[in-house]
PDB file of C-alpha atoms in Angstrom:
ATOM      1  CA  MET A   1     116.540 106.233  95.734  1.00 48.00           C
ATOM      2  CA  LEU A   2     120.098 105.316  96.490  1.00 52.00           C
ATOM      3  CA  ASN A   3     120.992 104.709  92.964  1.00 57.00           C
ATOM      4  CA  LYS A   4     119.662 108.050  91.975  1.00 61.00           C
ATOM      5  CA  GLU A   5     121.657 109.514  94.787  1.00 60.00           C
ATOM      6  CA  LYS A   6     124.796 107.777  93.828  1.00 57.00           C
ATOM      7  CA  ASN A   7     124.373 108.721  90.134  1.00 64.00           C
ATOM      8  CA  SER A   8     123.841 112.282  91.210  1.00 73.00           C
ATOM      9  CA  TRP A   9     127.123 112.282  93.008  1.00 71.00           C
ATOM     10  CA  GLU A  10     129.016 110.706  90.224  1.00 69.00           C
ATOM     11  CA  LEU A  11     127.518 113.191  87.853  1.00 72.00           C
ATOM     12  CA  THR A  12     128.479 115.923  90.206  1.00 79.00           C
ATOM     13  CA  THR A  13     131.937 114.660  90.326  1.00 73.00           C
ATOM     14  CA  ILE A  14     132.306 114.313  86.585  1.00 72.00           C
ATOM     15  CA  ALA A  15     131.044 117.901  86.142  1.00 77.00           C
ATOM     16  CA  ILE A  16     133.416 119.423  88.670  1.00 78.00           C
ATOM     17  CA  ALA A  17     136.301 117.403  87.023  1.00 73.00           C
ATOM     18  CA  VAL A  18     135.142 118.644  83.531  1.00 75.00           C
ATOM     19  CA  ILE A  19     134.918 122.358  84.644  1.00 83.00           C
ATOM     20  CA  LEU A  20     138.210 122.275  86.443  1.00 77.00           C
ATOM     21  CA  SER A  21     139.827 120.813  83.194  1.00 74.00           C
ATOM     22  CA  ILE A  22     138.516 123.507  81.172  1.00 81.00           C
ATOM     23  CA  LEU A  23     139.409 126.138  83.379  1.00 83.00           C
ATOM     24  CA  PHE A  24     143.043 124.582  83.587  1.00 78.00           C
ATOM     25  CA  PHE A  25     143.229 124.411  79.861  1.00 78.00           C
ATOM     26  CA  ILE A  26     142.406 127.980  79.743  1.00 84.00           C
ATOM     27  CA  PHE A  27     144.957 128.777  82.075  1.00 82.00           C
ATOM     28  CA  LEU A  28     147.560 126.686  80.128  1.00 78.00           C
ATOM     29  CA  LEU A  29     146.506 128.615  76.987  1.00 82.00           C
ATOM     30  CA  LEU A  30     147.050 131.915  78.801  1.00 87.00           C
ATOM     31  CA  PHE A  31     150.114 130.956  80.574  1.00 84.00           C
ATOM     32  CA  PRO A  32     152.134 128.332  78.545  1.00 81.00           C
ATOM     33  CA  GLU A  33     155.031 128.537  80.971  1.00 82.00           C
ATOM     34  CA  PHE A  34     153.082 126.443  83.411  1.00 79.00           C
ATOM     35  CA  THR A  35     152.656 123.295  81.351  1.00 78.00           C
ATOM     36  CA  TYR A  36     154.709 121.265  83.671  1.00 80.00           C
ATOM     37  CA  LEU A  37     151.688 121.476  86.068  1.00 77.00           C
ATOM     38  CA  ALA A  38     149.462 119.375  83.884  1.00 74.00           C
ATOM     39  CA  PRO A  39     150.378 115.833  85.139  1.00 81.00           C
ATOM     40  CA  ILE A  40     150.155 117.111  88.764  1.00 76.00           C
ATOM     41  CA  TYR A  41     146.691 118.422  88.004  1.00 73.00           C
ATOM     42  CA  LEU A  42     145.554 115.358  86.251  1.00 75.00           C
ATOM     43  CA  LEU A  43     146.796 113.182  89.202  1.00 80.00           C
ATOM     44  CA  PHE A  44     144.956 115.503  91.715  1.00 75.00           C
ATOM     45  CA  GLY A  45     141.818 115.189  89.792  1.00 73.00           C
ATOM     46  CA  MET A  46     141.844 111.306  89.677  1.00 80.00           C
ATOM     47  CA  LEU A  47     142.746 111.246  93.373  1.00 79.00           C
ATOM     48  CA  ILE A  48     139.620 113.449  94.227  1.00 76.00           C
ATOM     49  CA  THR A  49     137.356 111.208  91.937  1.00 77.00           C
ATOM     50  CA  ALA A  50     138.739 107.892  93.335  1.00 81.00           C
ATOM     51  CA  ALA A  51     138.139 109.306  97.041  1.00 77.00           C
ATOM     52  CA  LEU A  52     134.573 110.271  96.213  1.00 76.00           C
ATOM     53  CA  ASN A  53     133.754 107.044  94.531  1.00 81.00           C
ATOM     54  CA  ILE A  54     135.131 105.086  97.584  1.00 83.00           C
ATOM     55  CA  TYR A  55     133.293 107.372 100.062  1.00 79.00           C
ATOM     56  CA  MET A  56     129.868 106.893  97.962  1.00 81.00           C
ATOM     57  CA  ASN A  57     130.370 102.927  97.731  1.00 86.00           C
ATOM     58  CA  LYS A  58     131.006 102.672 101.486  1.00 85.00           C
ATOM     59  CA  LYS A  59     127.848 104.860 102.180  1.00 83.00           C
ATOM     60  CA  HIS A  60     125.931 102.807  99.790  1.00 87.00           C
ATOM     61  CA  ASP A  61     127.099  99.353 101.199  1.00 87.00           C
ATOM     62  CA  ALA A  62     126.154 100.718 104.759  1.00 84.00           C
ATOM     63  CA  GLU A  63     122.851 101.779 103.794  1.00 87.00           C
ATOM     64  CA  LYS A  64     122.159  98.517 102.209  1.00 87.00           C
ATOM     65  CA  GLU A  65     123.183  96.668 105.211  1.00 85.00           C
ATOM     66  CA  GLU A  66     120.875  98.804 107.340  1.00 85.00           C
ATOM     67  CA  ARG A  67     117.984  98.148 105.032  1.00 87.00           C
ATOM     68  CA  ALA A  68     118.560  94.424 105.144  1.00 83.00           C
ATOM     69  CA  MET A  69     118.765  94.600 109.024  1.00 85.00           C
ATOM     70  CA  ASN A  70     115.483  96.363 109.087  1.00 86.00           C
ATOM     71  CA  ARG A  71     113.859  93.826 106.752  1.00 87.00           C
ATOM     72  CA  VAL A  72     114.939  91.018 109.029  1.00 85.00           C
ATOM     73  CA  LEU A  73     113.902  92.607 112.157  1.00 86.00           C
ATOM     74  CA  THR A  74     110.569  93.662 110.417  1.00 88.00           C
ATOM     75  CA  ASN A  75     109.895  90.105 109.545  1.00 88.00           C
ATOM     76  CA  VAL A  76     110.619  88.887 113.203  1.00 88.00           C
ATOM     77  CA  ARG A  77     108.346  91.385 114.633  1.00 90.00           C
ATOM     78  CA  ASN A  78     105.619  90.659 112.213  1.00 91.00           C
ATOM     79  CA  THR A  79     105.940  87.092 113.060  1.00 91.00           C
ATOM     80  CA  ILE A  80     105.837  87.884 116.932  1.00 91.00           C
ATOM     81  CA  LEU A  81     102.702  90.011 116.282  1.00 92.00           C
ATOM     82  CA  GLN A  82     101.077  87.389 114.298  1.00 93.00           C
ATOM     83  CA  ASN A  83     101.736  84.716 117.114  1.00 91.00           C
ATOM     84  CA  ARG A  84     100.408  87.020 119.468  1.00 92.00           C
ATOM     85  CA  LYS A  85      97.046  87.322 117.743  1.00 92.00           C
ATOM     86  CA  ILE A  86      96.790  83.653 117.392  1.00 91.00           C
ATOM     87  CA  ALA A  87      97.632  83.102 120.939  1.00 91.00           C
ATOM     88  CA  ALA A  88      94.830  85.486 122.168  1.00 89.00           C
ATOM     89  CA  ASP A  89      92.483  83.506 119.819  1.00 89.00           C
ATOM     90  CA  TYR A  90      93.690  80.127 121.360  1.00 87.00           C
ATOM     91  CA  SER A  91      93.491  81.276 124.749  1.00 84.00           C
ATOM     92  CA  GLU A  92      89.917  81.877 124.560  1.00 84.00           C
ATOM     93  CA  LYS A  93      89.275  78.438 122.926  1.00 81.00           C
ATOM     94  CA  ALA A  94      91.722  76.310 124.959  1.00 77.00           C
ATOM     95  CA  LEU A  95      89.020  74.155 126.348  1.00 75.00           C
ATOM     96  CA  SER A  96      87.098  73.598 123.019  1.00 77.00           C
ATOM     97  CA  PRO A  97      87.209  69.774 122.619  1.00 77.00           C
ATOM     98  CA  THR A  98      86.507  69.993 118.753  1.00 77.00           C
ATOM     99  CA  GLN A  99      88.675  72.545 117.493  1.00 81.00           C
ATOM    100  CA  LYS A 100      92.379  71.675 116.448  1.00 84.00           C
ATOM    101  CA  PHE A 101      95.107  74.092 116.992  1.00 86.00           C
ATOM    102  CA  TYR A 102      97.942  74.708 114.589  1.00 89.00           C
ATOM    103  CA  GLN A 103     101.495  75.265 115.696  1.00 89.00           C
ATOM    104  CA  LEU A 104     102.780  78.689 116.209  1.00 90.00           C
ATOM    105  CA  ASN A 105     105.433  80.031 114.031  1.00 87.00           C
ATOM    106  CA  SER A 106     108.938  79.782 115.775  1.00 83.00           C
ATOM    107  CA  GLY A 107     110.718  80.391 112.542  1.00 82.00           C
ATOM    108  CA  PHE A 108     111.537  83.937 113.525  1.00 80.00           C
ATOM    109  CA  TRP A 109     114.603  82.546 115.488  1.00 82.00           C
ATOM    110  CA  ASP A 110     115.848  80.834 112.190  1.00 83.00           C
ATOM    111  CA  ILE A 111     115.544  84.246 110.618  1.00 81.00           C
ATOM    112  CA  ILE A 112     117.937  85.710 113.319  1.00 81.00           C
ATOM    113  CA  SER A 113     120.301  82.865 113.258  1.00 80.00           C
ATOM    114  CA  ALA A 114     120.810  83.133 109.586  1.00 80.00           C
ATOM    115  CA  ASN A 115     121.068  86.773 109.703  1.00 76.00           C
ATOM    116  CA  ALA A 116     123.244  87.008 112.767  1.00 72.00           C
ATOM    117  CA  THR A 117     126.205  88.576 110.791  1.00 73.00           C
ATOM    118  CA  ILE A 118     124.178  91.693 109.806  1.00 73.00           C
ATOM    119  CA  LEU A 119     122.093  92.121 112.799  1.00 76.00           C
ATOM    120  CA  GLU A 120     122.999  94.626 115.447  1.00 77.00           C
ATOM    121  CA  ILE A 121     120.718  93.670 118.161  1.00 78.00           C
ATOM    122  CA  ASN A 122     121.370  94.651 121.776  1.00 81.00           C
ATOM    123  CA  GLY A 123     121.602  92.035 124.418  1.00 80.00           C
ATOM    124  CA  GLU A 124     118.278  92.988 126.109  1.00 86.00           C
ATOM    125  CA  GLU A 125     116.207  92.978 122.818  1.00 84.00           C
ATOM    126  CA  LEU A 126     117.872  89.372 121.952  1.00 83.00           C
ATOM    127  CA  GLY A 127     117.071  88.164 125.457  1.00 86.00           C
ATOM    128  CA  GLN A 128     113.335  89.157 124.838  1.00 89.00           C
ATOM    129  CA  ILE A 129     113.363  87.440 121.553  1.00 87.00           C
ATOM    130  CA  MET A 130     114.915  84.287 123.022  1.00 88.00           C
ATOM    131  CA  ASP A 131     112.156  84.283 125.953  1.00 91.00           C
ATOM    132  CA  ILE A 132     109.358  84.490 123.254  1.00 91.00           C
ATOM    133  CA  LYS A 133     110.929  81.721 121.187  1.00 91.00           C
ATOM    134  CA  MET A 134     111.322  79.392 124.319  1.00 92.00           C
ATOM    135  CA  ILE A 135     107.687  80.112 125.366  1.00 92.00           C
ATOM    136  CA  THR A 136     106.496  79.479 121.762  1.00 92.00           C
ATOM    137  CA  ASP A 137     108.271  76.186 121.751  1.00 92.00           C
ATOM    138  CA  GLU A 138     106.570  75.067 124.988  1.00 92.00           C
ATOM    139  CA  ILE A 139     103.290  76.267 123.591  1.00 91.00           C
ATOM    140  CA  ASN A 140     103.857  74.260 120.514  1.00 91.00           C
ATOM    141  CA  GLY A 141     104.492  71.151 122.530  1.00 91.00           C
ATOM    142  CA  LEU A 142     101.241  71.581 124.525  1.00 89.00           C
ATOM    143  CA  ILE A 143      99.368  72.136 121.242  1.00 89.00           C
ATOM    144  CA  SER A 144     100.743  68.796 119.982  1.00 88.00           C
ATOM    145  CA  THR A 145      99.462  67.286 123.269  1.00 87.00           C
ATOM    146  CA  ARG A 146      96.028  68.827 123.140  1.00 85.00           C
ATOM    147  CA  ASN A 147      95.638  67.671 119.574  1.00 85.00           C
ATOM    148  CA  ASP A 148      96.588  64.230 120.535  1.00 85.00           C
ATOM    149  CA  ILE A 149      93.869  64.425 123.188  1.00 81.00           C
ATOM    150  CA  ILE A 150      91.134  65.773 121.002  1.00 79.00           C
ATOM    151  CA  THR A 151      91.851  63.926 118.075  1.00 74.00           C
ATOM    152  CA  PRO A 152      89.397  61.018 118.959  1.00 61.00           C
ATOM    153  CA  VAL A 153      86.664  63.453 119.730  1.00 48.00           C
ATOM    154  CA  SER A 154      87.175  65.245 116.353  1.00 44.00           C
ATOM    155  CA  ASP A 155      87.257  61.976 114.597  1.00 47.00           C
ATOM    156  CA  LYS A 156      84.036  60.996 116.494  1.00 47.00           C
ATOM    157  CA  VAL A 157      85.496  57.607 117.419  1.00 48.00           C
ATOM    158  CA  THR A 158      85.201  57.740 121.164  1.00 48.00           C
ATOM    159  CA  SER A 159      85.761  59.941 124.177  1.00 47.00           C
ATOM    160  CA  ALA A 160      88.735  61.854 124.351  1.00 45.00           C
ATOM    161  CA  PHE A 161      90.191  59.971 127.362  1.00 45.00           C
ATOM    162  CA  ALA A 162      89.592  56.554 126.045  1.00 44.00           C
ATOM    163  CA  LEU A 163      91.909  56.649 122.896  1.00 44.00           C
ATOM    164  CA  SER A 164      94.103  59.672 123.453  1.00 46.00           C
ATOM    165  CA  LYS A 165      97.891  59.039 123.497  1.00 53.00           C
ATOM    166  CA  THR A 166      98.402  60.520 126.665  1.00 54.00           C
ATOM    167  CA  SER A 167      96.483  59.910 130.075  1.00 65.00           C
ATOM    168  CA  THR A 168      96.343  63.728 130.831  1.00 71.00           C
ATOM    169  CA  PRO A 169      92.918  65.281 130.908  1.00 77.00           C
ATOM    170  CA  LEU A 170      92.119  67.952 128.349  1.00 76.00           C
ATOM    171  CA  SER A 171      91.331  70.345 131.286  1.00 80.00           C
ATOM    172  CA  THR A 172      94.920  70.193 132.718  1.00 83.00           C
ATOM    173  CA  VAL A 173      96.518  70.638 129.322  1.00 84.00           C
ATOM    174  CA  ALA A 174      94.225  73.554 128.440  1.00 83.00           C
ATOM    175  CA  TYR A 175      94.835  75.223 131.705  1.00 87.00           C
ATOM    176  CA  THR A 176      98.525  75.087 131.146  1.00 89.00           C
ATOM    177  CA  LEU A 177      98.443  75.844 127.604  1.00 87.00           C
ATOM    178  CA  ARG A 178      96.239  78.860 128.469  1.00 89.00           C
ATOM    179  CA  LYS A 179      98.614  80.137 131.160  1.00 91.00           C
ATOM    180  CA  LYS A 180     101.496  79.880 128.648  1.00 91.00           C
ATOM    181  CA  LEU A 181      99.647  81.599 126.047  1.00 90.00           C
ATOM    182  CA  ASP A 182      98.972  84.496 128.319  1.00 91.00           C
ATOM    183  CA  ILE A 183     102.548  84.482 129.086  1.00 91.00           C
ATOM    184  CA  LEU A 184     103.532  84.614 125.381  1.00 91.00           C
ATOM    185  CA  ILE A 185     101.105  87.581 125.063  1.00 91.00           C
ATOM    186  CA  GLN A 186     102.438  89.470 127.876  1.00 93.00           C
ATOM    187  CA  LYS A 187     106.090  88.955 126.577  1.00 91.00           C
ATOM    188  CA  SER A 188     105.119  89.741 122.998  1.00 91.00           C
ATOM    189  CA  ASP A 189     103.273  93.013 124.034  1.00 91.00           C
ATOM    190  CA  ASN A 190     106.412  94.154 126.192  1.00 91.00           C
ATOM    191  CA  TYR A 191     108.691  93.272 123.178  1.00 89.00           C
ATOM    192  CA  LEU A 192     106.517  95.100 120.733  1.00 88.00           C
ATOM    193  CA  SER A 193     105.900  98.072 122.811  1.00 89.00           C
ATOM    194  CA  GLN A 194     109.687  98.677 122.938  1.00 84.00           C
ATOM    195  CA  VAL A 195     110.306  98.800 119.091  1.00 72.00           C
TER     196      VAL A 195
END
């Protein structure tokens, strides 16, 4: 759409320049004593055309930057929403000794870091995203611990407490995990309701 708009402005500029050129040519035919104005007229037309092109290029660049920023923030919000849905599911199944959990996606912070130059995020929104990222990292650590505890059970080797890499019982990790998941859900809901 922007290319069509830019092309229409360029066509309008060209049409105006052509019409004014024809009118000036007719004026010079009717009044030949004013031929000394021709170079001034041409210079004036070139300046108008150049100014319009500079304006349209700046407008196009600003809109392109805004679209890029919106794409990045949409990706971040979609990732947070997806993590929120997974967190709600995991919160219900935290005590299940047979179901292995997968890590939540914390790549949204990398997206923000990589695109920091184009993003115009206010401090409050950035703080909320940082909180969500930190709690996501904590949850991922708890998921790793939980998976280490239940791995022997899911492999049907022996009890979860006999061969687990940690001596922490599943119930303690599951309780902490459920608590952190609920915090993530709440923070995600708060963030997503503001945007």
